[in-house]
mmCIF file of C-alpha atoms in Angstrom:
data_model
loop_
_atom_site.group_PDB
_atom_site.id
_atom_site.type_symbol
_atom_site.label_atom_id
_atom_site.label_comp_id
_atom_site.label_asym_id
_atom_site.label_seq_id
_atom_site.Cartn_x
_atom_site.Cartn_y
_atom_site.Cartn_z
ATOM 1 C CA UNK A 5 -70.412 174.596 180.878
ATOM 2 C CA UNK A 6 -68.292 171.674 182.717
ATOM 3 C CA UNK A 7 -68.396 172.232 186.706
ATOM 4 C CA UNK A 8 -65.247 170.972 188.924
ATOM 5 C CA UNK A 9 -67.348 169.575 191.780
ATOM 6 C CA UNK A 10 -67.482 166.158 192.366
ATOM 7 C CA UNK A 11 -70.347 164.144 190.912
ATOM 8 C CA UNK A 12 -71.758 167.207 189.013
ATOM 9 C CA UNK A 13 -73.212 166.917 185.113
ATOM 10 C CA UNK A 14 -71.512 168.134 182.550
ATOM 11 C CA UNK A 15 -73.209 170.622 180.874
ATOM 12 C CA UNK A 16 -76.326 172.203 181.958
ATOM 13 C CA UNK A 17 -78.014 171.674 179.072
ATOM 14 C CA UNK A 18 -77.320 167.510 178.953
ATOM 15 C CA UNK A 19 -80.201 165.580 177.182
ATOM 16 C CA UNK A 20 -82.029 163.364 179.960
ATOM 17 C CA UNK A 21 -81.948 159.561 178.695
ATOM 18 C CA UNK A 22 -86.099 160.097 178.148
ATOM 19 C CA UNK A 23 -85.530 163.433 176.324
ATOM 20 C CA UNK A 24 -82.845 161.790 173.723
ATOM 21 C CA UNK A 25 -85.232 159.290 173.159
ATOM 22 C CA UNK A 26 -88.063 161.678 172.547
ATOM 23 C CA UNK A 27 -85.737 163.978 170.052
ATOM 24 C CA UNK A 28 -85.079 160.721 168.168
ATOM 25 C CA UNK A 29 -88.690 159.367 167.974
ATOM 26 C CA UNK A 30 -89.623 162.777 166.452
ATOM 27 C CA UNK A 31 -87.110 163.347 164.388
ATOM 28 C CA UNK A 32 -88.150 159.998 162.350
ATOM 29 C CA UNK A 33 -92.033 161.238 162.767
ATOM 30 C CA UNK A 34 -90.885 164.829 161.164
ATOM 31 C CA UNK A 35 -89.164 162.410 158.187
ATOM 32 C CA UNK A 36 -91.249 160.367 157.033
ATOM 33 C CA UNK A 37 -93.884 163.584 157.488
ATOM 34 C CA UNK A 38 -91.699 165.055 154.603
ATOM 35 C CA UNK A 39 -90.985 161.831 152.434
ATOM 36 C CA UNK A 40 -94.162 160.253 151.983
ATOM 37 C CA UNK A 41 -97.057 160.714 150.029
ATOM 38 C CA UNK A 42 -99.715 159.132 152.771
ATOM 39 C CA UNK A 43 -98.355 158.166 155.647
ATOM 40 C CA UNK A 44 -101.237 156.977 158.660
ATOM 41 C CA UNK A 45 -100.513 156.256 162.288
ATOM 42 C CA UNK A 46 -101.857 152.528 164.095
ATOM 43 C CA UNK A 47 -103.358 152.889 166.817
ATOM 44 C CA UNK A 48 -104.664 150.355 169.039
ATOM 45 C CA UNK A 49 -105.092 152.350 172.044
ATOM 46 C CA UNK A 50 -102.396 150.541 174.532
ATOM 47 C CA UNK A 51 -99.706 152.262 176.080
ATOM 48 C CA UNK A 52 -97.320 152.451 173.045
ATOM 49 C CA UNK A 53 -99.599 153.848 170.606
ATOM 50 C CA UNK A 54 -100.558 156.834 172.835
ATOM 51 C CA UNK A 55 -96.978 157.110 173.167
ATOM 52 C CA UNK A 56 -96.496 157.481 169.360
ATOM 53 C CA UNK A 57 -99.759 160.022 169.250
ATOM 54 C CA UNK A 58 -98.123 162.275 171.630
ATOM 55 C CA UNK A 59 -94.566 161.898 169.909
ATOM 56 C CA UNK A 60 -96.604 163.026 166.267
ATOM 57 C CA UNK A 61 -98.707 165.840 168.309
ATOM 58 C CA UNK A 62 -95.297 167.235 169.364
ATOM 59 C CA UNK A 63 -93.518 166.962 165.893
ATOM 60 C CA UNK A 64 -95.968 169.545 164.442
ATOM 61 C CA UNK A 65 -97.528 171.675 167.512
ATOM 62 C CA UNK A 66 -99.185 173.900 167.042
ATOM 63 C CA UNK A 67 -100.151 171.910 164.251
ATOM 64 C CA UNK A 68 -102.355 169.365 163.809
ATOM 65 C CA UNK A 69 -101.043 165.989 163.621
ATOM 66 C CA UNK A 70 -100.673 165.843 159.410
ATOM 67 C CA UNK A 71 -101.986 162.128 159.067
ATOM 68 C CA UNK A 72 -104.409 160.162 160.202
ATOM 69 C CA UNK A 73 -104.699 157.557 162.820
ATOM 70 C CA UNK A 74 -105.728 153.800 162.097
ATOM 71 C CA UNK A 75 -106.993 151.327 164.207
ATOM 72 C CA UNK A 76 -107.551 147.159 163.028
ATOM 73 C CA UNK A 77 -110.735 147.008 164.679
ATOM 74 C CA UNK A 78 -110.789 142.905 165.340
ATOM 75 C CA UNK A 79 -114.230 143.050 166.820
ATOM 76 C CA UNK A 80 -112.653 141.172 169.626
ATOM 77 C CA UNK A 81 -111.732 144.339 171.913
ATOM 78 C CA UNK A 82 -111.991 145.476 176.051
ATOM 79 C CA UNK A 83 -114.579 148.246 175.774
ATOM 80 C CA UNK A 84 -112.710 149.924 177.891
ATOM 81 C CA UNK A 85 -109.745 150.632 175.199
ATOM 82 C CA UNK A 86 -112.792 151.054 172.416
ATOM 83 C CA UNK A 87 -114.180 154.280 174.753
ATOM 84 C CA UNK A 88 -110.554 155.287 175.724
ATOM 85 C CA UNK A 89 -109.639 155.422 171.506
ATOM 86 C CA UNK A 90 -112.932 157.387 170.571
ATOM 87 C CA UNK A 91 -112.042 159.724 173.140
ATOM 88 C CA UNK A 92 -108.340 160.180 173.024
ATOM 89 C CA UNK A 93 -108.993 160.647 169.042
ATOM 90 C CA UNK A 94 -111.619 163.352 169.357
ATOM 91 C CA UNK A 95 -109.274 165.310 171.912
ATOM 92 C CA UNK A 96 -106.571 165.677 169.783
ATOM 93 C CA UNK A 97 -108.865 166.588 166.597
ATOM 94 C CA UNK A 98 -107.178 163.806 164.568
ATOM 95 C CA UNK A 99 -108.618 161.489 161.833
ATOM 96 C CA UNK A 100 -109.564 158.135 162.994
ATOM 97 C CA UNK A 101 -109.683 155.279 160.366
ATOM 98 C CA UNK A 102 -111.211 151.760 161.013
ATOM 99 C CA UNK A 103 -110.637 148.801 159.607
ATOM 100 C CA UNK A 104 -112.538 146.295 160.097
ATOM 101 C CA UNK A 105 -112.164 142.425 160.450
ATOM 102 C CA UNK A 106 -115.650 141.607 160.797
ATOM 103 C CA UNK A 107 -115.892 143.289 157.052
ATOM 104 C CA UNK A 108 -113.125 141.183 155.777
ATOM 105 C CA UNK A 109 -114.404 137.994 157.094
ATOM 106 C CA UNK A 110 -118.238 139.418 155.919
ATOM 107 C CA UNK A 111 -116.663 139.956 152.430
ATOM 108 C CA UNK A 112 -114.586 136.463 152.083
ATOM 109 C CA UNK A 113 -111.473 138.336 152.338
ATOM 110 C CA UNK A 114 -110.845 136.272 155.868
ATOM 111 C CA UNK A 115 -112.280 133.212 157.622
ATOM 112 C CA UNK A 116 -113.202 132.924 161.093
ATOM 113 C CA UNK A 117 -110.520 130.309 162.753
ATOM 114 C CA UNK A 118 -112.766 127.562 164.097
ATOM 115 C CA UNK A 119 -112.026 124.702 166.971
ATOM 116 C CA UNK A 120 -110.245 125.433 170.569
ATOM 117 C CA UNK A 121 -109.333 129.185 171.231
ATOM 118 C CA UNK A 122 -110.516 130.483 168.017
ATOM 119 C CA UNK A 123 -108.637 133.789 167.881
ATOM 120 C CA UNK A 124 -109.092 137.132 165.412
ATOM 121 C CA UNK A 125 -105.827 137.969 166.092
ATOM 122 C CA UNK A 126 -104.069 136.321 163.142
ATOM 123 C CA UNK A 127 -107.024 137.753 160.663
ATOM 124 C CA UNK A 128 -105.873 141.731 161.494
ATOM 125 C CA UNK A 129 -102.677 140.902 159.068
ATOM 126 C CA UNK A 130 -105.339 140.698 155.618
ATOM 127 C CA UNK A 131 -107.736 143.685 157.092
ATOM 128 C CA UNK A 132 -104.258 145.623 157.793
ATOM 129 C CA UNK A 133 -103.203 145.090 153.989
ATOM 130 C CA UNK A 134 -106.402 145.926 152.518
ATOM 131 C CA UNK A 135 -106.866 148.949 154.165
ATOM 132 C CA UNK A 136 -103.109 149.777 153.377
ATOM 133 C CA UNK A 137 -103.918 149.085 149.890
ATOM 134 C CA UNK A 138 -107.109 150.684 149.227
ATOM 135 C CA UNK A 139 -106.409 154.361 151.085
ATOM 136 C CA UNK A 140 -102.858 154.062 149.319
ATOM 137 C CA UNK A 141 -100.794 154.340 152.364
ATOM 138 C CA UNK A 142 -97.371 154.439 151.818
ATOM 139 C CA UNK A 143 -95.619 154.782 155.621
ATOM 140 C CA UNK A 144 -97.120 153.241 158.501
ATOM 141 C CA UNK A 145 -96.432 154.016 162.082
ATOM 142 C CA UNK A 146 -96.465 151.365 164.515
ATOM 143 C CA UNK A 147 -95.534 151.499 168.020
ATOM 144 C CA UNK A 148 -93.531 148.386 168.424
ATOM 145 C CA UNK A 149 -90.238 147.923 170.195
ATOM 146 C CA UNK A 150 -87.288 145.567 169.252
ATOM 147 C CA UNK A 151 -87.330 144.682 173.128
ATOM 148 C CA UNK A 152 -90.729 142.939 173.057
ATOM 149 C CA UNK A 153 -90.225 139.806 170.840
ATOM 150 C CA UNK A 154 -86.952 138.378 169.201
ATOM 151 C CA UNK A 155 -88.774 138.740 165.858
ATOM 152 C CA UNK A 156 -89.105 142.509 166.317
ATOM 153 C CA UNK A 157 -85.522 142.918 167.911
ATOM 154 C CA UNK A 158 -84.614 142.434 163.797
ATOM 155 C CA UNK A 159 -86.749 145.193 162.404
ATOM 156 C CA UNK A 160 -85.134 148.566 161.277
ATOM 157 C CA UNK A 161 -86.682 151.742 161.731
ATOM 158 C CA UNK A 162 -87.829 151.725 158.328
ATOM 159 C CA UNK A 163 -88.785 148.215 157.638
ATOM 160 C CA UNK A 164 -89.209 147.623 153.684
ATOM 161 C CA UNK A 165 -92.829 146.138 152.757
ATOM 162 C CA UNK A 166 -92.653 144.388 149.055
ATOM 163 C CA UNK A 167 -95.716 144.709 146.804
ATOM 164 C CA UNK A 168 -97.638 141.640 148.565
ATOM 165 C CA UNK A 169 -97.054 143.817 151.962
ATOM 166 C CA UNK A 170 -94.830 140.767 153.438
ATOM 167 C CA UNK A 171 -91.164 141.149 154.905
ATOM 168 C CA UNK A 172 -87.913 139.713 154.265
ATOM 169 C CA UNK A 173 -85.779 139.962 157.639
ATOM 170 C CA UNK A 174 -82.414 139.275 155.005
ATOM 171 C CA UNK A 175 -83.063 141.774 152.995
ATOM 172 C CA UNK A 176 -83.259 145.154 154.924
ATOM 173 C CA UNK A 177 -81.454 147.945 154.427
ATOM 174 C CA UNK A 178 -78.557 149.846 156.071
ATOM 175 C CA UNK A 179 -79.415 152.742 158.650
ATOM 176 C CA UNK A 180 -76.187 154.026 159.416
ATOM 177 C CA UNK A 181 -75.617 157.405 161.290
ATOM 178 C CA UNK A 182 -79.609 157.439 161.442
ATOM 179 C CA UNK A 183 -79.918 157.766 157.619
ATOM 180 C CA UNK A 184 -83.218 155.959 156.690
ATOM 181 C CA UNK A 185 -84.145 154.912 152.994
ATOM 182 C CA UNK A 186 -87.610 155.583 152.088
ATOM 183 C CA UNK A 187 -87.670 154.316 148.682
ATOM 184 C CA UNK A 188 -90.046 152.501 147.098
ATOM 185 C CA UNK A 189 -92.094 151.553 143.971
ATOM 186 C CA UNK A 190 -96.201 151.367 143.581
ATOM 187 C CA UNK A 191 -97.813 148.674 145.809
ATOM 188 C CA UNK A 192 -94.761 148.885 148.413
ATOM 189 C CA UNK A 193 -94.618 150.143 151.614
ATOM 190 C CA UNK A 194 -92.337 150.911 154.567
ATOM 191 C CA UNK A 195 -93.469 150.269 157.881
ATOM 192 C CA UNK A 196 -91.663 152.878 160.460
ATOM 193 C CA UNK A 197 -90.934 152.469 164.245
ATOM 194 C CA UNK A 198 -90.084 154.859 165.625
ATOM 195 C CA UNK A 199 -90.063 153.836 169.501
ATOM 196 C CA UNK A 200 -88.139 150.896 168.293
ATOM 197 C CA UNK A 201 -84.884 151.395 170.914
ATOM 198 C CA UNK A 202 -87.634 152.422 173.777
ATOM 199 C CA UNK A 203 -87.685 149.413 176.826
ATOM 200 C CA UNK A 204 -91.338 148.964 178.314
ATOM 201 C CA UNK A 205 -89.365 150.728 181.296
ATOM 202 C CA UNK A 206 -88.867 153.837 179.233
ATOM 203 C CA UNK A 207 -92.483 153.536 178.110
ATOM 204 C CA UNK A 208 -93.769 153.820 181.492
ATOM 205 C CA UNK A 209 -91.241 156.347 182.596
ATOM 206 C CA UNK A 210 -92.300 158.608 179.907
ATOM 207 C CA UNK A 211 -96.091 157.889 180.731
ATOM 208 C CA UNK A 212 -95.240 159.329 184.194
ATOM 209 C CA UNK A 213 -93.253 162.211 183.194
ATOM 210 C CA UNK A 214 -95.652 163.327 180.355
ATOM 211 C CA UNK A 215 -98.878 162.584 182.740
ATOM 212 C CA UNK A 216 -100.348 160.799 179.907
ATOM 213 C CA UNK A 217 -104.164 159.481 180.020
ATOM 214 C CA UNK A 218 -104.660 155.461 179.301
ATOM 215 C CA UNK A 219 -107.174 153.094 179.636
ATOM 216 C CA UNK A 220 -107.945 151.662 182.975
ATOM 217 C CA UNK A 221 -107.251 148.554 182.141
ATOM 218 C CA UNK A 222 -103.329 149.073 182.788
ATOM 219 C CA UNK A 223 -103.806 149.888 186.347
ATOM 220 C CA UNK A 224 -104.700 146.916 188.420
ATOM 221 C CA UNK A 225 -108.782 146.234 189.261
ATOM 222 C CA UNK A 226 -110.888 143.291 189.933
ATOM 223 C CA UNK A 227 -111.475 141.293 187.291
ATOM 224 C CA UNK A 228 -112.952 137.430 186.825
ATOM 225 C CA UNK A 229 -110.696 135.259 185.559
ATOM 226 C CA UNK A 230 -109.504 131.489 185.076
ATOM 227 C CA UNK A 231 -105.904 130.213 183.903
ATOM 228 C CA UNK A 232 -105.323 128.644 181.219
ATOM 229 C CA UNK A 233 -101.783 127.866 179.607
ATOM 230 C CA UNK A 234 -99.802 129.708 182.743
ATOM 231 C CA UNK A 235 -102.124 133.125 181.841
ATOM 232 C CA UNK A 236 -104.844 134.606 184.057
ATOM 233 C CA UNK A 237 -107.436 134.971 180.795
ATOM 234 C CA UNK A 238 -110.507 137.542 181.626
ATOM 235 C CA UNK A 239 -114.132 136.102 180.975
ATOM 236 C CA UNK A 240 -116.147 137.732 178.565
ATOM 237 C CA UNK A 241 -118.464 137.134 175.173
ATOM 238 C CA UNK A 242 -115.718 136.101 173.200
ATOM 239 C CA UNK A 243 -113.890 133.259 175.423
ATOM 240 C CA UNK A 244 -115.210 130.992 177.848
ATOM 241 C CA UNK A 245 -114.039 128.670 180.346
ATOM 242 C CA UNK A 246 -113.163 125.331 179.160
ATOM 243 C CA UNK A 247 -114.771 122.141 181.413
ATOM 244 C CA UNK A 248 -112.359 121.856 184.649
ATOM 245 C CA UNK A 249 -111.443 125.578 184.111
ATOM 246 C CA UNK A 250 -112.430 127.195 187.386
ATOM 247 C CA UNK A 251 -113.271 131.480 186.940
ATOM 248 C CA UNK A 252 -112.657 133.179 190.567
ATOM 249 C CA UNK A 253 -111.788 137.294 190.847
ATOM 250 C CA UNK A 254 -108.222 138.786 191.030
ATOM 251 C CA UNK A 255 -106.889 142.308 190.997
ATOM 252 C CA UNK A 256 -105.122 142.365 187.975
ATOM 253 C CA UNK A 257 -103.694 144.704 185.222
ATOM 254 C CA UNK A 258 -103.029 144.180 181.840
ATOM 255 C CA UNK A 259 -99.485 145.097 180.263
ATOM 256 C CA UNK A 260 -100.547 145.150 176.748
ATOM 257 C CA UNK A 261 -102.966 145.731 174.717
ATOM 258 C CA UNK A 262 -104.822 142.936 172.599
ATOM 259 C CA UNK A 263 -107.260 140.944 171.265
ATOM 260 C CA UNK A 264 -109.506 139.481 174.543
ATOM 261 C CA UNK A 265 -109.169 135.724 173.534
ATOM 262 C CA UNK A 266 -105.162 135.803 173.524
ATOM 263 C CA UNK A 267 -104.478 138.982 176.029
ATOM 264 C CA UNK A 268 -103.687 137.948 179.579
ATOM 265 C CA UNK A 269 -103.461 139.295 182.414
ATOM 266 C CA UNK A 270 -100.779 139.914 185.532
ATOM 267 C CA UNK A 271 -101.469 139.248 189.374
ATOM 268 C CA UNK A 272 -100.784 143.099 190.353
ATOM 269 C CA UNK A 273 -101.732 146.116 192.697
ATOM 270 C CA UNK A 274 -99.941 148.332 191.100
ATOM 271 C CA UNK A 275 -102.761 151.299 190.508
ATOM 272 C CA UNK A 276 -100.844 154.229 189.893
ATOM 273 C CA UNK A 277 -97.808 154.934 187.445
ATOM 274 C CA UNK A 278 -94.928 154.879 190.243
ATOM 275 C CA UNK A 279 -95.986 151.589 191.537
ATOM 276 C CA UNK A 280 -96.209 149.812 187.481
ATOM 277 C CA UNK A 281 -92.125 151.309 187.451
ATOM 278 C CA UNK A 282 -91.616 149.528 190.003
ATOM 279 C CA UNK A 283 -93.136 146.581 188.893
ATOM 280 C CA UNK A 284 -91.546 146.609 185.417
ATOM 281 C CA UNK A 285 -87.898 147.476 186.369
ATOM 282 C CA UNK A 286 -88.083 143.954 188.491
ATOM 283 C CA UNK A 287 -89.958 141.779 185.586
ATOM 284 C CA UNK A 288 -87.680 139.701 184.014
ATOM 285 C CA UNK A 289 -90.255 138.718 181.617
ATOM 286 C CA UNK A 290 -91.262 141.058 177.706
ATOM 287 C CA UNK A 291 -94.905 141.948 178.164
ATOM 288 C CA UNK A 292 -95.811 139.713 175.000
ATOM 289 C CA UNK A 293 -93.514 137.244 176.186
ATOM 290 C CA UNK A 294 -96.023 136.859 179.426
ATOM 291 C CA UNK A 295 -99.374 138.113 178.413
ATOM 292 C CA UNK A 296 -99.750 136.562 174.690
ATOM 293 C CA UNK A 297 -100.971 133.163 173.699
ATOM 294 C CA UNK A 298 -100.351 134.083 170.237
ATOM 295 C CA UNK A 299 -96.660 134.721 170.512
ATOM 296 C CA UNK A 300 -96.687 130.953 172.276
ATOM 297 C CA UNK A 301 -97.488 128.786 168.993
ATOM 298 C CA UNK A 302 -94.111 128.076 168.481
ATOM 299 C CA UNK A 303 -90.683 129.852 168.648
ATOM 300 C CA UNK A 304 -90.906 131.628 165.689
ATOM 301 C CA UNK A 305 -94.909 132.282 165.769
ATOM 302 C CA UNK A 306 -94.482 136.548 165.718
ATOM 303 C CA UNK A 307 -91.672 136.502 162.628
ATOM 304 C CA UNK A 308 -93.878 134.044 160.803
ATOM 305 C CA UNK A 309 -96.808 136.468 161.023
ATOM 306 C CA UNK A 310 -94.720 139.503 160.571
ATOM 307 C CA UNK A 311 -93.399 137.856 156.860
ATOM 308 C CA UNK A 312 -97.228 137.920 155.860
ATOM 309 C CA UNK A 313 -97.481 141.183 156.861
ATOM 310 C CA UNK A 314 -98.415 141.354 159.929
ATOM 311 C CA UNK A 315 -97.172 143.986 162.608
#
């Protein structure tokens, strides 16, 4: 129904911008629910997975969520995301997988990196495949968005993984009027993301309007730090301070989610969800883009792991 005064909406029922992009993030969920074998969900416990676990929780309510949820365990993780996964998890009644990298590197499937900011980050690409491989997965959820990283800003929705789990950004395939192609042969894969055309903005937005739990570690707290390569890095057992590398306290907040020896933090006060929107809207920096060492290597450092396999 179309009203004549000035300014008004047209139609009562109009979509909010957050609601379209909820309808659409389900709607893939609900396919690939009904085309696939053994699809699984990643789940890393930042801000985008929980996202994608309350996205699958509303596809099928009252339902239980129809597939498990995986997480690449690197060994390497902020306890407070480890105790914020177990719980969130064991709320919902889902099925947690864990993959391990400490296993892979235990069973010669991956070797510790050795010399200056030795990271695990890297080996979660051969413990992902495995674990693909040997539960016989054949859809993946991720949570990534194409506004992160250049690298993911070429992914489809449904992102075509060949036999050896690697990815050829040439050769995807057309998703016109929102028609995805699932096909594939034994020992491929497609990798789905369905948050893909979400902005970290929308992320948070959502957070706010769906009251969603996450782990304290996105809201800003005292933490001791040192810089190193432009990025505030937390002290802990897994990195240390290098010799002229001075560790003093901030009140930070993290914007992702990561492995602790390449996951840095932001100067920040923002402590509750309004205050991160703000915070966001006026960053003109990608969360990876300022928090990640790993994404720093060189230009093309995320497509080059993504063509192994990586996420």
């Amino acid at each position: 129904m179309e009203t004549s005064q000035s300014g008004a909406v047209q139609g009562q029922y109009q979509l909010s911008h957050l609601r379209a992009i909820e309808a659409q993030s389900i709607h893939i969920i609900r396919e690939v629910a009904a085309e696939f074998e053994r699809p699984v969900l990643l789940f890393s416990g930042g801000k985008d997975s929980v996202i994608m676990l309350r996205l699958a929780q509303k596809a099928f309510a009252p339902g239980r969520i129809p597939f498990p949820v995986m997480h690449i365990d690197t060994g390497h993780n902020f306890p407070e995301v480890l105790e914020f996964r177990d719980r969130m998890v064991a709320d919902l009644g889902a099925t947690l997988v864990v993959a391990s990298v400490q296993e892979s590197i235990d069973a010669g499937r991956s070797t510790e990196e050795t010399g200056t900011d030795p990271s695990r980050n890297r080996l979660q690409t051969r413990t992902l495949l495995d674990a693909i491989t040997d539960q016989k997965f054949d859809a993946v959820f991720g949570g990534a968005r194409r506004d992160e990283e250049k690298a993911r800003a070429k992914e489809r929705v449904y992102s075509f993984r060949d036999e050896f789990g690697q990815w050829d950004p040439k050769n995807q395939r057309p998703e016109l009027w929102s028609l995805y192609n699932g096909r594939h042969h034994g020992g491929e894969h497609i990798r789905v993301f369905p948050i893909s055309d979400w902005t970290e903005l929308d992320v948070w937005q959502y957070i706010g309007e769906e009251n969603l739990d996450l782990p304290t570690i996105y809201y800003s707290h005292q933490r001791e730090v040192f810089v190193r390569d432009g990025m505030l890095i937390s002290t802990g057992p897994y990195v240390h301070p290098r010799a002229g590398e001075e560790v003093f306290e901030e009140t930070v907040r993290y914007r992702t989610v990561g492995d602790m020896t390449c996951t840095g933090a932001v100067e920040s006060t923002a402590s509750t969800v309004e205050e991160i929107i703000i915070e966001v809207a006026a960053s003109r920096l990608t969360e990876r883009g300022a928090t990640r060492a790993d994404d720093r290597v060189s230009e093309a450092a995320m497509e080059d792991r993504k063509r192994e396999g990586y996420f």
